[in-house]
mmCIF file of C-alpha atoms in Angstrom:
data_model
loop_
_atom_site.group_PDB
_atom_site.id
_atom_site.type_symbol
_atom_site.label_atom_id
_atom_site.label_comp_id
_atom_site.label_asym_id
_atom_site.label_seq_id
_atom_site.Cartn_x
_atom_site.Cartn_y
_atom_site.Cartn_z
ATOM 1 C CA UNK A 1 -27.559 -42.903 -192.742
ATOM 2 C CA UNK A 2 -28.366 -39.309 -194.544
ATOM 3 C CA UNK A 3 -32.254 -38.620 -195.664
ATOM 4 C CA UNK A 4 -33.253 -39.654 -198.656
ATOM 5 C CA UNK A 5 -33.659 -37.120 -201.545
ATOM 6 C CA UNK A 6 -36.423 -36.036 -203.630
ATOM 7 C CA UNK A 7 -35.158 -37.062 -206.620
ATOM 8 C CA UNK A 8 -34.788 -40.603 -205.196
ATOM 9 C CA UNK A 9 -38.032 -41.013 -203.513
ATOM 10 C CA UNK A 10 -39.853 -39.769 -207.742
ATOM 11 C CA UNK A 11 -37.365 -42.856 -209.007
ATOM 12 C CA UNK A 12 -38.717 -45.509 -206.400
ATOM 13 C CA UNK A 13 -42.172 -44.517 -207.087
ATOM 14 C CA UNK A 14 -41.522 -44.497 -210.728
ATOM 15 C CA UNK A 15 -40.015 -48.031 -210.737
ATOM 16 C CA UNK A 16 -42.827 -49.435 -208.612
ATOM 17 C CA UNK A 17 -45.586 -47.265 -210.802
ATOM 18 C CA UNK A 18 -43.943 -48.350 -214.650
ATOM 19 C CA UNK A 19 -42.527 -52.083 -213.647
ATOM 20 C CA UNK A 20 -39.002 -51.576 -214.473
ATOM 21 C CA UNK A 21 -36.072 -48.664 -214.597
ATOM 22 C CA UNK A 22 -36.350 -48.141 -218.013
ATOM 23 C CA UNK A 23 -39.869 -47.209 -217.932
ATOM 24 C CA UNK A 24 -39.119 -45.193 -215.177
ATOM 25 C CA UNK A 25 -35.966 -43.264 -216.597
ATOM 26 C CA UNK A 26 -38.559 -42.447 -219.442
ATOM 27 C CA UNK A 27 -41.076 -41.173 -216.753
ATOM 28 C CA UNK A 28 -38.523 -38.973 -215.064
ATOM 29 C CA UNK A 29 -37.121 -37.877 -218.360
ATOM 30 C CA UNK A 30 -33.180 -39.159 -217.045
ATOM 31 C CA UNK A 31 -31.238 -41.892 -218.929
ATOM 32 C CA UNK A 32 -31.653 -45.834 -217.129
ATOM 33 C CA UNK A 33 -28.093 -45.597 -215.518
ATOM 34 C CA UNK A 34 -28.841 -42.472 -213.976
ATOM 35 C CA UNK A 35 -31.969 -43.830 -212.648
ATOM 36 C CA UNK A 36 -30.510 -47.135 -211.458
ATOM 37 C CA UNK A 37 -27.852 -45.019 -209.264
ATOM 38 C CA UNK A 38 -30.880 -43.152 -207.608
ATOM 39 C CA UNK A 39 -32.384 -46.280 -206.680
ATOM 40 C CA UNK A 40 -29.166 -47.665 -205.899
ATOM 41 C CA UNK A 41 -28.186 -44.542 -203.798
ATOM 42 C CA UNK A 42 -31.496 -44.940 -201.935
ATOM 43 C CA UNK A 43 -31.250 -48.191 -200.696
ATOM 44 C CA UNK A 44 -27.528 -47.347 -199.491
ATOM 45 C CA UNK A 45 -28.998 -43.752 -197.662
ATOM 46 C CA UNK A 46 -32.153 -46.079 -196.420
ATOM 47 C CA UNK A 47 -30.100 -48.567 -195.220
ATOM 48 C CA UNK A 48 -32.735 -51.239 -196.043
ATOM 49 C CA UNK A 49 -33.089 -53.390 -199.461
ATOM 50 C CA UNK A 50 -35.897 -51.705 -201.412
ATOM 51 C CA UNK A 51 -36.001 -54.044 -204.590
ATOM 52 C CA UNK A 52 -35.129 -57.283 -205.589
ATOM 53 C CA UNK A 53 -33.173 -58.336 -208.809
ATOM 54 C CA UNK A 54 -35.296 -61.024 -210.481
ATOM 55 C CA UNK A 55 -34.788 -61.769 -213.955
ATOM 56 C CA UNK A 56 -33.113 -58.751 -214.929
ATOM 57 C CA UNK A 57 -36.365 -56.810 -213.156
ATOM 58 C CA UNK A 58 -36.483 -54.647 -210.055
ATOM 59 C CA UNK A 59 -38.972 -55.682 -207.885
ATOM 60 C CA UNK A 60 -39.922 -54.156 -204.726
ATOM 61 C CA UNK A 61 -39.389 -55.404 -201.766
ATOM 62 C CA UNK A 62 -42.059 -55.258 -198.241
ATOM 63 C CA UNK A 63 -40.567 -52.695 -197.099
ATOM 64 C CA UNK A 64 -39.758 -50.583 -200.328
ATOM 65 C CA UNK A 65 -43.719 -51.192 -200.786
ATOM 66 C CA UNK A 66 -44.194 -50.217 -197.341
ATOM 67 C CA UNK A 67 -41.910 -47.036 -198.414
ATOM 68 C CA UNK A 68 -44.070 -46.242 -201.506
ATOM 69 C CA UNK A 69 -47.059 -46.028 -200.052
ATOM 70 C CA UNK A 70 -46.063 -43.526 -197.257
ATOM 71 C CA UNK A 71 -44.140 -41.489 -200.246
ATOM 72 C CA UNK A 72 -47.631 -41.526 -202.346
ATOM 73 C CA UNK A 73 -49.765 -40.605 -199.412
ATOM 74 C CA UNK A 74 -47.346 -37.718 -198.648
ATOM 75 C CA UNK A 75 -47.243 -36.969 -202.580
ATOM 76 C CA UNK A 76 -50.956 -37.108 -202.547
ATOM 77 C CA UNK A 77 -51.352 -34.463 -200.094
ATOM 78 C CA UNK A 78 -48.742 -31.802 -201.579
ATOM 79 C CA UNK A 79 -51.440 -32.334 -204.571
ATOM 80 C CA UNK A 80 -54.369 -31.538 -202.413
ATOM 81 C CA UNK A 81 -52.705 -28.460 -200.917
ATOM 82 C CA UNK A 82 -51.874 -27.208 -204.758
ATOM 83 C CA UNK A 83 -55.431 -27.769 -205.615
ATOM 84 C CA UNK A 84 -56.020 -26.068 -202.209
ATOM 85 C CA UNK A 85 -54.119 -22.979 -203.551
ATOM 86 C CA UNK A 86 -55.338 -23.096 -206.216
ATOM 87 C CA UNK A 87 -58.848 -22.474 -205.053
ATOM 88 C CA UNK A 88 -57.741 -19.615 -202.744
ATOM 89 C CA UNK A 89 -56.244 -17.588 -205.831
ATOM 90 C CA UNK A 90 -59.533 -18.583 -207.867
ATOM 91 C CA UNK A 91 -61.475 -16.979 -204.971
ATOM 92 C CA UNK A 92 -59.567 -13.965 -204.644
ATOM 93 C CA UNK A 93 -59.379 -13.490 -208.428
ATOM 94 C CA UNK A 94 -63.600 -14.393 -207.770
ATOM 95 C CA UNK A 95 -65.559 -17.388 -208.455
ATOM 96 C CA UNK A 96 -69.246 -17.972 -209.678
ATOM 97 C CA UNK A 97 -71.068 -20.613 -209.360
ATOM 98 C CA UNK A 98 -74.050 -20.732 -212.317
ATOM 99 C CA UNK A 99 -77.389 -22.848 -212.151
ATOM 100 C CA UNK A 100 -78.982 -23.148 -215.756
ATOM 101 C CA UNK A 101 -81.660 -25.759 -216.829
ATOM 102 C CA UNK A 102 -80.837 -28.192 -219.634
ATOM 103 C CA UNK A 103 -82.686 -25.793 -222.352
ATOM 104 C CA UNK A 104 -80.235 -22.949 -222.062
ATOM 105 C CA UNK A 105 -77.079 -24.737 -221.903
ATOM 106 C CA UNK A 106 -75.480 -24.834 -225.526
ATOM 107 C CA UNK A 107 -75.510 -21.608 -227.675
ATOM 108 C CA UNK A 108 -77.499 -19.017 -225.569
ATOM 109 C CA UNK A 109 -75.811 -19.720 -222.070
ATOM 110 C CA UNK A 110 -72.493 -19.938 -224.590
ATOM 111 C CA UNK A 111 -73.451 -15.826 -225.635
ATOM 112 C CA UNK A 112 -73.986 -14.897 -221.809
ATOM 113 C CA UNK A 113 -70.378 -16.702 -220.884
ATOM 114 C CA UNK A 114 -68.952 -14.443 -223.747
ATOM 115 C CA UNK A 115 -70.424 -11.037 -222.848
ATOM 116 C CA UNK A 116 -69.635 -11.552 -219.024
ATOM 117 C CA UNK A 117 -66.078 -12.593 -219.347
ATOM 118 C CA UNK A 118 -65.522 -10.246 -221.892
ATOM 119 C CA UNK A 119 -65.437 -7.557 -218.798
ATOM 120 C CA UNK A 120 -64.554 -10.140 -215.697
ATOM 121 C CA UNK A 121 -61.912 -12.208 -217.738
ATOM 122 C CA UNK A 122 -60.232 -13.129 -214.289
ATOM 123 C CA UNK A 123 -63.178 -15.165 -212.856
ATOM 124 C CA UNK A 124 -63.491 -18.607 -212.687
ATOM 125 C CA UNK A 125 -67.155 -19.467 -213.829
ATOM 126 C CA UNK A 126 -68.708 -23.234 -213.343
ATOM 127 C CA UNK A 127 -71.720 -23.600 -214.492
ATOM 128 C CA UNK A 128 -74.195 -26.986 -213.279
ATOM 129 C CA UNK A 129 -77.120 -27.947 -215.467
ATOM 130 C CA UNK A 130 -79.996 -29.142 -213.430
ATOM 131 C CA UNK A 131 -84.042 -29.071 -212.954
ATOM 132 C CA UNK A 132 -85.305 -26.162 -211.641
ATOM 133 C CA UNK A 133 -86.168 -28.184 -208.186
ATOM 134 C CA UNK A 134 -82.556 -29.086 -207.587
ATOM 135 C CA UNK A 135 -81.769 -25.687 -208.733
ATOM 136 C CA UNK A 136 -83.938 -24.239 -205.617
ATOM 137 C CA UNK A 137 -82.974 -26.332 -203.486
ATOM 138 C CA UNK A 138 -78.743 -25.882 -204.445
ATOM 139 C CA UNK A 139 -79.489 -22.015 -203.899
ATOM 140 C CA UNK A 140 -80.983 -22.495 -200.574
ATOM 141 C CA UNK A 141 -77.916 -24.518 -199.615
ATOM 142 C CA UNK A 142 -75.810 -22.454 -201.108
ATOM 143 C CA UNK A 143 -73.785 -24.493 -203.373
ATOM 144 C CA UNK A 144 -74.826 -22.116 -206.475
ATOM 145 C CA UNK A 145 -74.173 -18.076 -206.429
ATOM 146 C CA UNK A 146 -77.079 -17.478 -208.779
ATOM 147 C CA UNK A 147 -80.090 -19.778 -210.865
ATOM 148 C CA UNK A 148 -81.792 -19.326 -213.599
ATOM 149 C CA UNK A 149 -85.174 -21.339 -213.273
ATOM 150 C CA UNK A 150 -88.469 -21.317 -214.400
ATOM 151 C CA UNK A 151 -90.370 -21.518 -210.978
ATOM 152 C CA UNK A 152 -89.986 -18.681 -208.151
ATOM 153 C CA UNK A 153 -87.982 -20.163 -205.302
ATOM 154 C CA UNK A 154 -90.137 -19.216 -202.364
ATOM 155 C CA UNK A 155 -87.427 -19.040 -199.662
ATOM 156 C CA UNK A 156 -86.779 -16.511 -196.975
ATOM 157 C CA UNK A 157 -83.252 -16.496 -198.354
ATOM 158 C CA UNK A 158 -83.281 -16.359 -202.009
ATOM 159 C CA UNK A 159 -83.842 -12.948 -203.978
ATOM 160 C CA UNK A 160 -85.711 -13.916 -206.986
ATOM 161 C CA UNK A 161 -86.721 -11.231 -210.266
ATOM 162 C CA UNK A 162 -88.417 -12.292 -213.083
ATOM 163 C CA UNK A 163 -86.380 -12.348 -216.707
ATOM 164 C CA UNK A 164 -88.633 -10.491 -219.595
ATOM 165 C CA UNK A 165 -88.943 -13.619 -221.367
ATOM 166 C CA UNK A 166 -90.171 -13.418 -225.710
ATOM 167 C CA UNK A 167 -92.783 -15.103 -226.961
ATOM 168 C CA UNK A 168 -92.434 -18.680 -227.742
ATOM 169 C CA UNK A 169 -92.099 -19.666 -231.563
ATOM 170 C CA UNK A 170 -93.194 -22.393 -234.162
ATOM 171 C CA UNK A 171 -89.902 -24.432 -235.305
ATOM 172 C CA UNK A 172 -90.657 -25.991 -239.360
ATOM 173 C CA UNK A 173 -88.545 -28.339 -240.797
ATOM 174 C CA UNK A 174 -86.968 -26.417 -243.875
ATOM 175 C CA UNK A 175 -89.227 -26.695 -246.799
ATOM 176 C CA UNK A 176 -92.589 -27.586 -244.661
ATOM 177 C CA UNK A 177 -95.906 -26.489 -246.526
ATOM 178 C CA UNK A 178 -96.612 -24.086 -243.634
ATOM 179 C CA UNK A 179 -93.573 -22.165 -244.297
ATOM 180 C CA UNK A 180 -95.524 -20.098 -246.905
ATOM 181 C CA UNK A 181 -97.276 -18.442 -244.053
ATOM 182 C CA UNK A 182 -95.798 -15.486 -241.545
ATOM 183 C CA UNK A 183 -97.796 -16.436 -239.133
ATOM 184 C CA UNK A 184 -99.292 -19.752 -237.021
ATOM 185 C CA UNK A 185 -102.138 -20.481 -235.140
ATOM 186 C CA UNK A 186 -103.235 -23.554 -233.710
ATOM 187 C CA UNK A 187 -105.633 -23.917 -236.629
ATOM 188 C CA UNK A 188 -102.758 -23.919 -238.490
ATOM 189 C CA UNK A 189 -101.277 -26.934 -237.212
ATOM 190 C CA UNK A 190 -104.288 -28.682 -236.439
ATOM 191 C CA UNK A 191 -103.320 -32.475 -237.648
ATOM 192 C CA UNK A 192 -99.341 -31.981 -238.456
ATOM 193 C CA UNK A 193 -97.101 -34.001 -236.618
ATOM 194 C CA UNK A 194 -95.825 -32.282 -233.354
ATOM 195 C CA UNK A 195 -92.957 -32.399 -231.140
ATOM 196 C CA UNK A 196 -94.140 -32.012 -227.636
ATOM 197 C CA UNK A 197 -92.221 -31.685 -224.607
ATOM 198 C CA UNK A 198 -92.725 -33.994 -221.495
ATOM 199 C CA UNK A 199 -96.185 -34.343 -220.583
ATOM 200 C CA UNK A 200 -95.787 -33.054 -217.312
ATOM 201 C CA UNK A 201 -93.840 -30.240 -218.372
ATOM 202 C CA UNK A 202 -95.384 -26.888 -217.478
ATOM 203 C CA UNK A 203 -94.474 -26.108 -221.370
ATOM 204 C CA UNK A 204 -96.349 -28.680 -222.810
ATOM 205 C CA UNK A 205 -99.474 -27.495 -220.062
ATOM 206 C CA UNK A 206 -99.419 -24.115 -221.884
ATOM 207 C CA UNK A 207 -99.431 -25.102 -225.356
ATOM 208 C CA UNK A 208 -102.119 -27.225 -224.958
ATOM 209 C CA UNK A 209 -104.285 -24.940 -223.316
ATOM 210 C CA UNK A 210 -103.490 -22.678 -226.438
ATOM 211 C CA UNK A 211 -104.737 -25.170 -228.755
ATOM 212 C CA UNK A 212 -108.017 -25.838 -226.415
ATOM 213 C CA UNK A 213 -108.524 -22.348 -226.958
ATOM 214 C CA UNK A 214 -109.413 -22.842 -230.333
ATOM 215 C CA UNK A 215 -111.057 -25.884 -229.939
ATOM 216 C CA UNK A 216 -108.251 -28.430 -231.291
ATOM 217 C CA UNK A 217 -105.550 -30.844 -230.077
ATOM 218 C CA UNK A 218 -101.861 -30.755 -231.226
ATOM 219 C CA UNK A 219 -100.975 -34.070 -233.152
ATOM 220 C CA UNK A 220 -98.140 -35.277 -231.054
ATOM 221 C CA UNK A 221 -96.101 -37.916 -232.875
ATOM 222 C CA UNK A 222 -92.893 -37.555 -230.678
ATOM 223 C CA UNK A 223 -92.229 -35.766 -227.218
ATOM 224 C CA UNK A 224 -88.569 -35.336 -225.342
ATOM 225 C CA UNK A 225 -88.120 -33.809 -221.914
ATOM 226 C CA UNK A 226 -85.331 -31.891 -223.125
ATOM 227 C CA UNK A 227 -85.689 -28.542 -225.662
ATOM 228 C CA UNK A 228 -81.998 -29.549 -227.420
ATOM 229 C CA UNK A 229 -83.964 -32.987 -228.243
ATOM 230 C CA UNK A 230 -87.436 -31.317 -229.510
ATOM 231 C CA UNK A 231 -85.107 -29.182 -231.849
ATOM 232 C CA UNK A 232 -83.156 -31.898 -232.975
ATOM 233 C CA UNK A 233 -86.118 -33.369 -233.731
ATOM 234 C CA UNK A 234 -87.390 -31.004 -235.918
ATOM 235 C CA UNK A 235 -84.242 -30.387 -237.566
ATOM 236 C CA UNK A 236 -84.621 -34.101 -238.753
ATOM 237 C CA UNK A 237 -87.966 -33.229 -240.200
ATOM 238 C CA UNK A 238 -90.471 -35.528 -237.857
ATOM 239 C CA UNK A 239 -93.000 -33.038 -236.789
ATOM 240 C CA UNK A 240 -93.036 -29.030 -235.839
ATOM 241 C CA UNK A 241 -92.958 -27.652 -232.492
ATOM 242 C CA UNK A 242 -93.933 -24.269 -230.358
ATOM 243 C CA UNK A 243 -90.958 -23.679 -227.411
ATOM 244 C CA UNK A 244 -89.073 -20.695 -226.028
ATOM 245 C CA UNK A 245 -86.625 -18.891 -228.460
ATOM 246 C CA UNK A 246 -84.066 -19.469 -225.638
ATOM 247 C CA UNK A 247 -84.294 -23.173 -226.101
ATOM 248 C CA UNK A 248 -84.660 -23.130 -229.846
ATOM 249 C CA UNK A 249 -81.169 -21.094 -230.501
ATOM 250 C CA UNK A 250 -79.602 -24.099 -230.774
ATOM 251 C CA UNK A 251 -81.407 -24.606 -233.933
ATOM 252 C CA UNK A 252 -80.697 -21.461 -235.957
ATOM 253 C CA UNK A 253 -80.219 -21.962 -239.411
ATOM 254 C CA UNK A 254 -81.218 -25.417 -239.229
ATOM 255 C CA UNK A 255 -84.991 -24.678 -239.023
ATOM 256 C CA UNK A 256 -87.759 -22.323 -240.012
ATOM 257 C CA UNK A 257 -88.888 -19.741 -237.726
ATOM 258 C CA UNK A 258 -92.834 -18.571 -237.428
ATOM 259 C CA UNK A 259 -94.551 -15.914 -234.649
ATOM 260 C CA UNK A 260 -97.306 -18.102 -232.969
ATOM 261 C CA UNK A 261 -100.592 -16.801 -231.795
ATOM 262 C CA UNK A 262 -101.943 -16.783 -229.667
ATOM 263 C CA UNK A 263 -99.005 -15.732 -228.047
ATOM 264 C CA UNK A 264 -97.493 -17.600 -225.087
ATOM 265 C CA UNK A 265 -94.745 -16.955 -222.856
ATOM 266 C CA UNK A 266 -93.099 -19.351 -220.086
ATOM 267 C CA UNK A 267 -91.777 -18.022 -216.748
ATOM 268 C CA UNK A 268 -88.388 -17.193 -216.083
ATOM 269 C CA UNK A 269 -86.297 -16.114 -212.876
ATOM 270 C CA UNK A 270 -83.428 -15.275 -211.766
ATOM 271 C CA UNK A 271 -82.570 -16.221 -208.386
ATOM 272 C CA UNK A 272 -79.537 -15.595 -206.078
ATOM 273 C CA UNK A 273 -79.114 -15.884 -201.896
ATOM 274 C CA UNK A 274 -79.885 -12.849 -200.641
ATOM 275 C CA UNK A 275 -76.853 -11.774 -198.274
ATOM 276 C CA UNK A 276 -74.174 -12.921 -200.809
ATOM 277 C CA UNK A 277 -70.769 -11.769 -200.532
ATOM 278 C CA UNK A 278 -70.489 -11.883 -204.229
ATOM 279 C CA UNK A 279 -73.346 -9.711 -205.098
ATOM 280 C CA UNK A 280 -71.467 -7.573 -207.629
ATOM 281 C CA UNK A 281 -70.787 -10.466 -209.555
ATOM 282 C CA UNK A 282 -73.858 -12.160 -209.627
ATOM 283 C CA UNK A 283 -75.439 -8.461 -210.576
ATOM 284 C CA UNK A 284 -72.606 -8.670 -213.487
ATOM 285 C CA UNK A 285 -73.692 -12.263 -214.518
ATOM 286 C CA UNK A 286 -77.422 -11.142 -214.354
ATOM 287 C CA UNK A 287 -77.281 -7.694 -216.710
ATOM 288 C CA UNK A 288 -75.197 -10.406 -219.461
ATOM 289 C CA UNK A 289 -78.532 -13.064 -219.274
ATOM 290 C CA UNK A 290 -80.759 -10.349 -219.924
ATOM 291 C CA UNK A 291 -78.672 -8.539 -222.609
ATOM 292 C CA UNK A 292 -78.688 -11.905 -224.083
ATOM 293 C CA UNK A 293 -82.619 -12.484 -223.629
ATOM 294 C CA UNK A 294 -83.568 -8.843 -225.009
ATOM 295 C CA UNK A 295 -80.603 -10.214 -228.696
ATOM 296 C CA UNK A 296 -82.630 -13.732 -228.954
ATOM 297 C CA UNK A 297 -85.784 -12.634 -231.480
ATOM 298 C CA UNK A 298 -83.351 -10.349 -233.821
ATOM 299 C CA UNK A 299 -81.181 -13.607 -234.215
ATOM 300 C CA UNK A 300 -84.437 -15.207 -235.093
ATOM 301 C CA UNK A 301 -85.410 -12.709 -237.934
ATOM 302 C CA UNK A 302 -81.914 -13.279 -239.190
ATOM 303 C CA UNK A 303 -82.394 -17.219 -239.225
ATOM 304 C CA UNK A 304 -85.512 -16.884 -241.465
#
């Protein structure tokens, strides 16, 4: 009995996988005679009837069942040791692993991407979008390399510096009557529909203490816990809003852009374990988010 060949053991799977050797020759890329004499060949090497003829069909037999699952479990693990290696190149080439909340995914985090692989074009870069909670709590487990959050992860662990963030900004539908003024106040939009964030939100917590200020309410007709979705609505002309330019890059060109006063700025971090073997990096990835930060309000005077 000699050992069964490669070639043979990819045409039993491939009959048992497609239903039938001419399926199977297709798979394997061979013409059906050549892939009936490998099955043929493999059965005579085996020593053991792998398939029965039914109707003009091959159809496997217990054991040549039997045989394909050992041959898939030992396929399946050649594939786990390629991914394998293929990790272990990724992390010598160097890997990052990026925390962002949901308002600056899309264009912004797009610009950062650009600027950093433009000088580390060799690292592999995943980035999660999360809350700032699971961000924290990902960092202090370690399953991110650096965060980008609006809270200050108190943690023994974590390094944490605070990102210079701009003002936020009033979003108009184009054409809106208040476009004819350069700047807004909440006096301004006293009574015109508004697109609040989440109630909870911290962001929604300033602006309406900015409002109370002055002694008025905004009129909120629609909220979203998401910034892409307070955009969007704007865009589609149902109210105006006040949010971070970050957030509101997604919108460019699509909207109106006003300065609001009294101004108001949300809190941003950056936030990274503190004994990180990838701290070059993560420095790297950092100096890109705030070269991208410090570009946001030009691209803004360019949109209006």
């Amino acid at each position: 009995m000699r050992q069964p060949s490669l070639r043979q053991i990819e045409a039993l799977m491939a009959v048992v996988e497609t239903g039938s050797v001419s399926r199977a020759a297709v798979m394997l890329r061979i013409s059906q005679p050549a892939a009936s004499k490998l099955i043929a060949h493999l059965e005579e090497d085996a020593g053991m009837q792998l398939f029965e003829r039914s109707s003009g069909r091959l159809v496997p037999t217990e054991r040549g069942m039997r045989l394909y699952e050992e041959a898939d479990r030992i396929f399946g693990s050649v594939d786990q040791l390629a991914r394998a290696v293929d990790r272990i190149r990724r992390e010598e080439k160097g890997q990052l692993l990026v925390g962002i909340m949901p308002g600056l995914a899309g264009p912004f985090m797009a610009r950062v991407l650009r600027g950093f692989r433009e000088k580390h074009p060799d690292v592999f870069v995943s980035v999660e979008t999360r809350s700032s909670q699971f961000l924290a709590d990902w960092l202090i487990s370690r399953r991110l390399d650096v965060g980008f959050l609006i809270t200050r992860v108190e943690h023994e662990t974590i390094t944490t510096e605070p990102v210079q963030n701009p003002p936020m900004i009033c979003l108009l539908p184009p054409g809106h009557p208040l476009c004819a003024k350069k700047t807004l106040t909440p006096l301004d939009l006293e009574g015109v529909p508004f697109i609040g964030f989440g109630a909870t939100s911290l962001t929604r917590r300033r602006i309406n203490a900015a409002f109370e200020q002055e002694g008025c309410f905004p009129n909120v007709v629609l909220d979203a816990t998401t910034g892409q979705n307070v955009c969007e609505f704007v865009v589609n002309g149902f109210g105006v809003t006040i949010t971070d330019a970050l957030v509101a890059e997604s919108a460019i060109g699509r909207v109106e852009v006003r300065p609001f006063k009294p101004e108001i700025r949300s809190d941003l971090h950056i936030s990274w374990p503190t004994h990180s073997r990838k701290s070059e990096l993560v420095e790297a990835f950092a100096l890109e988010f705030h070269k991208a930060v410090e570009s946001v309000p030009s691209a803004f005077l360019h949109a209006r």
